Amino acid sequence: MPTFLKKSLQWAQAFKTFIYLNPNEIPYSHEPFLHVLAVGEKRQISSENSNKTEGKTSFDKLYNFWNSQSQIKNPYIFGYFNYDLKNELENLSSNNLDNLGFPEFYFFEPKYLLFFDTKGNLLIDKTKQENNFENEILSQLIIEIEEIKLESKLIYNSKLKPKINCRFTEEEYLQTVEIIKNHIIEGDVYELNLCIEFFIKKLELNPLEAYQELCKISKMPFSSFLKITVNGNEKYALCASPERFLKKTGTKLISQPIKGTVRRGKTEAEDEENKNYLRTSEKERAENMMIVDLVRNDLARSSEIGSTHVSEMFGIYTFQQVHQMISTVEATLHKDKNWSEAIKNAFPMGSMTGAPKIKATELIEKYEKTKRGLYSGSIGYISPDGNFDFNVVIRTLFYDVLSKYASFQVGGAITFDSDPKSEWEECLLKAKAIRSLFE
C-alpha cells in the first residue's frame, strides 16, 4: 500500500464517518470495486433520523436524499443497507441477539472524495473533477495528508490473545443442519443459508491496523473499511468480501452470486485438484444454480422483459484462502424504474438467504442465534449519474468501540445433499482469515 494511501486512511480516522472501497488490485469480471476514500459528512440519512413516511421504504427515502437538497445535483453518496431491511419489504421480523447496534441503513454525502488507481496512487485529475474541489483546497488537503506521521500500532492492545467464542457448539450446529434438512425434505425450502457468530468481548482493537492486516492475508475485490458514529459511539466494519451483490452501469444490471467454496491446496497439484472438485461437484453446482434462478427472478422484477440472462455459469475464481464458484446474471433496467427500485427488488441477496427467499428468511430467524444486522447486508455507493456498485457483507469483522465487542459471522448453504460435518468445516474455513488476526 503506497505511503500516501496509508496516510489518507490514518487521516480519515479522525472523522466521525468514512468509507474506503478497496479492490486490492484484483482483476474481476465487470471490474472490481471503485478505489475511493469518502470522508466526512456534508449531510447524511439513516434509519436513526429519516422520517417514518407512510408507504416509503428506506430505499425510496435514499433515492429522494440523492435526488435533492445538495449543492451538487445528484452527488456521490456512500453507505450501507442492513440485512434487516428485509422487514420493510415483507412481513418479516428480526428479534435475535444484537450486540452491535448498526442502524438499518446509513448513507452520507462526503465532504472529501479521494480516488485512487488500482495501485493505490491518488488520481488528482479525477479528484478535481468529481469533487468540484478548488485547486487550492485540493492542494492544501494533499499537503495536510502528506504531513501526517504514520503510526505503527498492534492490532489489539493486550498481551494475552483474545478469546474467540462461538454462539454454536459444533454439536448444536450439526443438529441444526439436520433440522433444516428435514425442512427441505418437507418441501418448505430448497436451500437455506445458515450463519453462526464468532465474537470477542472486551477487545481493545486498533481497527486500521486490523484492516490493513486483513488485506494482506485475504485480498478481495470488494473489500471495504467503514466507520460511522451513532450517538457518540464509534462503530467499524472491516470487510474482505469476494462477492458483488449488484452493480448498475448505464441501463445494465449485474449480479454475481457466490455459491460453492473449497480451500486452497497446499501444493500446486492439490490446488488444481480442489478447483476441479469445485468445478465438477454436483452438490456445489446445484447450490449455485438454485441461487442463480432466484437472482434471475429478482432482477426480472426491475428489468425490460426478456433482458435477464446468465452471462457466466459456474465460473471458478481463485482467492488467497479459497476457490469460489461464481455466476453472473445480467439484465437491462426497465425504462420506468429508477436505481433504488432495482436494489429494493433484489434485496436481500439470494446467496445469503436461500430459496424460496421469504420462507428461507423466516427459518433463518428461527434457527440462527444472532441478528445479522450489517452482516449479509451491502456496502457501496451511488454515483452522480445514478450508477452504483454494492458488495455482499461477508468475511467481515464488526467492532463497537464503546462496548469493546467484536463480532464476525460465517455461513453456508444447506441443501438436501449437505453433510453437516462438511458444512461445519466450511464455516471454519470461511472464518480462518479473521480468526488468524487473533490466533
XYZ file of C-alpha atoms in Angstrom:
439
model
C 0.000 0.000 0.000
C 1.552 3.349 -1.044
C 2.531 5.725 1.745
C 0.052 8.452 0.748
C -2.821 5.957 0.828
C -1.762 4.743 4.280
C -1.624 8.338 5.488
C -5.028 9.031 3.945
C -6.590 6.174 5.916
C -4.927 7.384 9.111
C -6.191 10.925 8.384
C -9.727 9.596 7.836
C -9.750 8.001 11.301
C -10.098 11.459 12.880
C -13.535 11.904 11.269
C -16.813 10.549 12.575
C -17.615 8.908 9.246
C -15.686 7.411 6.363
C -15.895 4.577 3.851
C -12.940 3.152 1.959
C -13.710 0.882 -1.002
C -10.729 -1.247 -1.961
C -10.396 -3.571 -4.996
C -6.984 -4.811 -3.788
C -5.508 -4.811 -7.332
C -7.634 -7.866 -8.189
C -8.899 -8.157 -11.776
C -12.546 -9.192 -11.821
C -15.321 -9.801 -14.320
C -17.173 -6.494 -14.869
C -14.431 -4.811 -12.796
C -13.962 -4.869 -9.021
C -14.870 -2.028 -6.648
C -14.112 1.581 -7.427
C -10.969 2.534 -5.459
C -12.083 5.501 -3.368
C -11.994 7.028 0.104
C -15.080 9.031 1.141
C -14.563 11.081 4.307
C -16.718 13.358 6.461
C -20.358 14.298 6.079
C -21.942 17.201 4.270
C -25.249 15.535 5.120
C -26.458 12.046 5.954
C -29.565 9.915 6.146
C -30.081 6.827 8.262
C -32.789 4.809 9.966
C -31.970 6.897 13.037
C -33.070 10.193 11.506
C -35.242 9.513 8.440
C -38.933 10.350 8.526
C -41.282 7.421 9.019
C -43.100 8.286 5.808
C -46.134 6.087 5.220
C -45.614 3.729 2.299
C -41.973 4.701 1.823
C -39.170 2.192 2.261
C -35.600 3.123 3.162
C -34.685 2.541 -0.492
C -37.238 5.168 -1.592
C -36.025 7.626 1.051
C -32.456 7.153 -0.133
C -33.429 7.932 -3.722
C -35.067 11.175 -2.588
C -31.983 12.015 -0.490
C -29.713 11.527 -3.513
C -32.061 13.494 -5.755
C -32.402 16.640 -3.633
C -31.012 19.085 -1.082
C -27.395 19.079 -2.214
C -25.188 21.849 -3.553
C -24.248 19.312 -6.225
C -27.177 17.849 -8.164
C -27.207 14.061 -7.625
C -23.890 13.778 -5.699
C -21.874 10.678 -4.886
C -23.319 9.051 -1.779
C -21.779 6.184 0.193
C -23.176 3.834 2.803
C -24.795 0.517 3.516
C -28.027 -1.455 3.645
C -28.538 -3.657 6.696
C -29.854 -7.207 6.104
C -32.837 -6.473 8.365
C -34.316 -4.032 5.838
C -35.991 -7.219 4.586
C -38.606 -6.490 7.250
C -39.709 -3.385 5.315
C -40.184 -5.411 2.140
C -42.047 -8.448 3.503
C -43.955 -9.430 6.644
C -40.781 -10.482 8.467
C -39.069 -9.653 11.754
C -35.640 -9.754 13.418
C -35.624 -10.345 17.158
C -32.400 -12.234 17.792
C -29.499 -11.007 19.907
C -27.780 -7.826 18.643
C -24.659 -6.608 20.455
C -23.546 -4.233 17.684
C -26.461 -1.885 17.028
C -25.677 -0.715 13.495
C -28.578 1.398 12.104
C -30.624 -0.416 9.481
C -29.273 1.858 6.771
C -26.761 4.709 6.719
C -25.693 6.898 3.775
C -23.826 10.171 3.540
C -22.669 12.739 1.041
C -18.936 13.062 1.803
C -17.006 16.276 2.382
C -13.918 14.774 0.772
C -13.524 12.224 -2.006
C -10.129 10.812 -2.870
C -9.953 8.498 -5.889
C -7.042 6.102 -6.352
C -5.819 3.985 -9.247
C -5.535 0.215 -8.978
C -2.064 0.538 -7.408
C -3.267 2.973 -4.753
C -1.883 6.182 -6.266
C -4.006 9.334 -5.964
C -5.888 10.271 -9.139
C -5.583 14.036 -8.943
C -7.448 14.904 -12.141
C -10.408 12.696 -11.295
C -10.476 14.010 -7.740
C -10.739 17.591 -9.024
C -13.450 16.670 -11.478
C -15.664 14.565 -9.227
C -15.364 16.725 -6.125
C -15.555 20.171 -7.673
C -12.551 20.906 -5.496
C -10.927 24.250 -5.991
C -7.251 23.731 -6.824
C -6.193 25.459 -3.610
C -8.440 23.234 -1.455
C -7.163 20.053 -3.078
C -3.544 21.176 -2.817
C -3.978 22.052 0.854
C -5.631 18.702 1.558
C -2.773 16.811 -0.070
C -0.247 18.800 1.962
C -2.204 18.109 5.160
C -2.245 14.361 4.500
C 1.404 14.198 3.425
C 2.479 15.868 6.690
C 0.907 13.088 8.770
C 3.389 10.851 10.544
C 2.433 7.223 10.169
C 1.755 5.460 13.453
C 2.544 1.815 13.975
C 0.235 0.038 16.401
C -0.544 -3.529 17.343
C -3.793 -4.989 16.064
C -5.061 -5.227 19.636
C -3.871 -3.827 22.960
C -3.355 -6.891 25.092
C -0.518 -9.232 26.000
C -2.965 -12.126 26.011
C -4.540 -13.489 22.843
C -8.219 -12.562 22.723
C -10.626 -15.422 23.346
C -12.816 -16.155 20.328
C -16.238 -17.508 21.317
C -18.925 -19.070 19.120
C -22.700 -18.895 19.582
C -23.000 -22.510 18.396
C -21.169 -25.535 19.660
C -20.248 -27.954 16.899
C -22.910 -30.379 18.162
C -25.602 -27.678 18.140
C -24.650 -26.702 14.609
C -24.767 -30.303 13.349
C -28.189 -30.790 14.933
C -29.494 -27.563 13.383
C -28.321 -28.625 9.919
C -30.249 -31.879 10.317
C -33.377 -29.936 11.307
C -33.019 -27.708 8.237
C -32.581 -30.781 6.025
C -35.921 -32.031 7.389
C -37.498 -28.738 6.273
C -36.047 -29.401 2.819
C -37.495 -32.931 2.796
C -40.882 -31.475 3.804
C -40.672 -29.048 0.868
C -40.509 -25.840 2.945
C -37.277 -24.697 1.248
C -34.830 -25.997 -1.349
C -31.788 -24.301 0.142
C -31.102 -22.234 3.260
C -28.070 -20.182 4.242
C -27.352 -20.852 7.932
C -24.938 -18.467 9.682
C -23.166 -18.553 13.036
C -21.494 -15.790 15.047
C -17.989 -15.707 16.477
C -17.350 -12.923 18.983
C -14.737 -11.409 21.286
C -15.576 -9.450 24.425
C -13.536 -6.609 25.955
C -11.297 -6.264 22.915
C -9.053 -3.202 22.590
C -8.901 -3.234 18.797
C -6.949 -0.870 16.550
C -9.281 -1.015 13.517
C -6.932 0.453 10.905
C -4.105 -1.950 11.764
C -6.533 -4.871 11.788
C -7.950 -3.880 8.401
C -4.526 -3.484 6.800
C -3.503 -6.915 8.094
C -6.770 -8.433 6.842
C -5.991 -7.052 3.366
C -2.604 -8.783 3.453
C -3.962 -12.207 4.337
C -7.258 -12.019 2.450
C -7.101 -9.748 -0.595
C -10.603 -9.435 -2.041
C -12.113 -7.398 -4.906
C -14.973 -5.958 -2.832
C -13.105 -5.063 0.334
C -14.245 -2.080 2.390
C -13.404 -0.275 5.615
C -16.224 1.670 7.259
C -16.640 3.881 10.291
C -19.827 5.552 11.484
C -20.612 7.317 14.744
C -24.038 6.771 16.300
C -24.981 8.833 19.369
C -21.284 9.408 20.024
C -20.390 5.714 19.719
C -17.945 4.670 17.009
C -18.703 1.515 15.022
C -16.451 -0.142 12.426
C -16.791 -2.745 9.692
C -13.598 -4.355 8.322
C -14.721 -6.208 5.226
C -12.859 -8.686 2.999
C -15.714 -9.614 0.680
C -15.246 -11.602 -2.526
C -18.852 -11.058 -3.644
C -20.743 -8.450 -5.628
C -24.427 -8.023 -4.794
C -25.491 -5.701 -7.593
C -23.942 -3.191 -9.986
C -25.558 -0.714 -12.363
C -23.703 0.721 -15.353
C -25.945 2.780 -17.614
C -29.027 0.592 -18.019
C -27.154 -2.661 -17.365
C -27.656 -4.523 -14.061
C -25.067 -7.103 -12.994
C -25.301 -9.540 -10.077
C -22.571 -12.103 -9.298
C -23.745 -14.547 -6.615
C -21.293 -16.935 -4.970
C -22.279 -20.468 -4.041
C -19.547 -23.086 -3.772
C -16.361 -22.869 -1.720
C -13.271 -25.037 -1.374
C -9.957 -24.392 0.358
C -6.716 -23.668 -1.476
C -4.388 -26.635 -1.835
C -1.032 -26.866 -0.078
C 0.679 -27.787 -3.349
C 0.018 -26.781 -6.942
C -1.304 -30.274 -7.720
C -3.628 -30.262 -4.714
C -4.797 -26.752 -5.617
C -5.787 -27.893 -9.116
C -7.469 -30.977 -7.652
C -9.561 -28.791 -5.321
C -10.534 -26.493 -8.185
C -11.579 -29.462 -10.273
C -13.676 -30.812 -7.391
C -15.481 -27.474 -7.146
C -15.949 -27.282 -10.914
C -17.477 -30.780 -11.178
C -19.274 -31.226 -7.845
C -22.983 -31.908 -8.418
C -23.798 -30.546 -4.951
C -21.915 -27.253 -5.439
C -23.343 -26.767 -8.940
C -26.872 -27.450 -7.699
C -26.449 -24.862 -4.895
C -25.172 -22.312 -7.374
C -27.917 -22.978 -9.912
C -30.702 -22.571 -7.343
C -29.413 -19.140 -6.337
C -28.870 -18.112 -9.971
C -32.530 -18.898 -10.659
C -33.533 -16.807 -7.642
C -31.337 -13.869 -8.755
C -32.788 -14.052 -12.281
C -36.263 -13.705 -10.808
C -35.149 -10.805 -8.575
C -33.597 -8.858 -11.457
C -36.568 -9.567 -13.739
C -38.769 -7.540 -11.365
C -36.900 -4.368 -12.388
C -35.892 -5.216 -15.943
C -37.057 -4.995 -19.511
C -38.969 -8.130 -20.467
C -36.664 -10.789 -21.887
C -33.439 -8.962 -20.984
C -32.448 -11.099 -17.979
C -29.797 -13.668 -18.848
C -26.893 -15.632 -17.349
C -23.641 -14.488 -18.958
C -21.387 -16.787 -16.887
C -22.373 -20.016 -15.164
C -20.221 -21.867 -12.595
C -17.133 -19.661 -13.021
C -14.224 -20.715 -10.776
C -12.435 -17.757 -9.143
C -9.285 -18.117 -7.051
C -8.501 -16.003 -3.976
C -5.808 -16.217 -1.294
C -7.686 -18.515 1.078
C -10.288 -20.216 -1.124
C -11.603 -21.053 -4.583
C -15.183 -19.873 -5.199
C -17.876 -20.772 -7.724
C -19.373 -17.545 -9.097
C -22.053 -16.998 -11.712
C -23.029 -13.735 -13.424
C -26.600 -12.630 -14.123
C -27.265 -9.540 -16.248
C -30.365 -7.574 -17.169
C -31.453 -4.236 -18.655
C -33.143 -1.857 -16.195
C -36.728 -1.087 -17.207
C -37.168 2.437 -18.542
C -39.820 3.160 -15.878
C -37.648 2.005 -12.938
C -35.010 4.019 -11.068
C -31.826 2.686 -9.494
C -33.297 2.377 -5.989
C -36.092 0.119 -7.234
C -33.530 -2.221 -8.786
C -31.774 -2.569 -5.422
C -35.020 -2.907 -3.468
C -36.399 -5.618 -5.756
C -33.238 -7.737 -5.381
C -32.763 -7.261 -1.630
C -31.677 -9.114 0.425
C -29.351 -11.045 -1.851
C -30.368 -14.633 -2.531
C -26.904 -16.037 -1.866
C -27.345 -15.104 1.814
C -30.927 -16.329 2.254
C -31.793 -19.396 0.220
C -34.797 -20.362 -1.860
C -37.623 -19.592 -1.806
C -36.408 -16.353 -0.259
C -39.260 -15.414 2.101
C -39.605 -18.852 3.704
C -35.820 -19.136 3.958
C -35.588 -15.811 5.827
C -38.314 -16.939 8.243
C -36.390 -20.115 9.059
C -33.116 -18.188 9.327
C -34.689 -16.065 12.046
C -35.884 -19.210 13.821
C -32.636 -21.184 13.831
C -29.871 -18.577 13.968
C -28.952 -17.136 17.355
C -27.703 -13.679 16.343
C -29.328 -10.821 14.498
C -27.451 -10.413 11.224
C -27.550 -6.622 11.102
C -24.971 -5.315 8.661
C -23.657 -8.853 8.107
C -25.081 -10.133 4.787
C -26.175 -6.591 4.058
C -24.395 -4.466 1.484
C -21.802 -1.636 1.393
C -21.253 0.578 -1.634
C -22.028 3.823 -3.433
C -24.338 5.625 -5.857
C -22.676 7.929 -8.397
C -23.923 11.291 -9.731
C -25.228 9.644 -12.909
C -27.217 7.002 -10.985
C -24.776 4.144 -11.396
C -23.942 2.077 -8.325
C -21.943 -0.869 -7.030
C -22.660 -2.834 -3.841
C -20.908 -5.804 -2.280
C -22.207 -8.592 -0.068
C -21.039 -8.000 3.504
C -19.371 -11.309 4.327
C -15.909 -12.166 5.742
C -16.305 -9.016 7.851
C -15.185 -8.061 11.364
C -17.510 -5.643 13.178
C -16.381 -3.640 16.175
C -18.205 -1.435 18.679
C -15.713 0.893 20.365
C -17.824 1.711 23.427
C -18.662 -1.865 24.413
C -15.339 -3.239 23.031
C -17.347 -6.004 21.364
C -16.064 -7.591 18.160
C -18.094 -9.962 16.007
C -17.924 -11.831 12.727
C -20.338 -14.293 11.182
C -19.896 -17.059 8.633
C -22.343 -19.354 6.936
C -23.064 -21.774 4.150
C -25.889 -23.126 2.038
C -27.716 -26.138 3.414
C -29.298 -28.403 0.799
C -30.687 -31.945 0.766
C -27.201 -33.264 -0.079
C -25.408 -31.343 2.682
C -23.175 -33.258 5.070
C -23.425 -31.475 8.456
C -19.777 -32.098 9.338
C -18.580 -30.751 5.978
C -20.767 -27.657 6.410
C -19.203 -27.028 9.833
C -15.719 -27.327 8.340
C -16.670 -24.896 5.571
C -17.745 -22.356 8.212
C -14.379 -22.716 9.948
C -12.621 -22.255 6.590
C -14.512 -19.021 5.911
C -13.669 -17.782 9.414
C -9.963 -18.576 9.020
C -8.718 -15.198 7.775
C -10.351 -13.140 10.555
C -9.505 -15.685 13.241
C -5.867 -15.510 12.178
C -5.781 -11.827 13.203
C -6.034 -13.005 16.802
C -4.696 -16.568 16.877
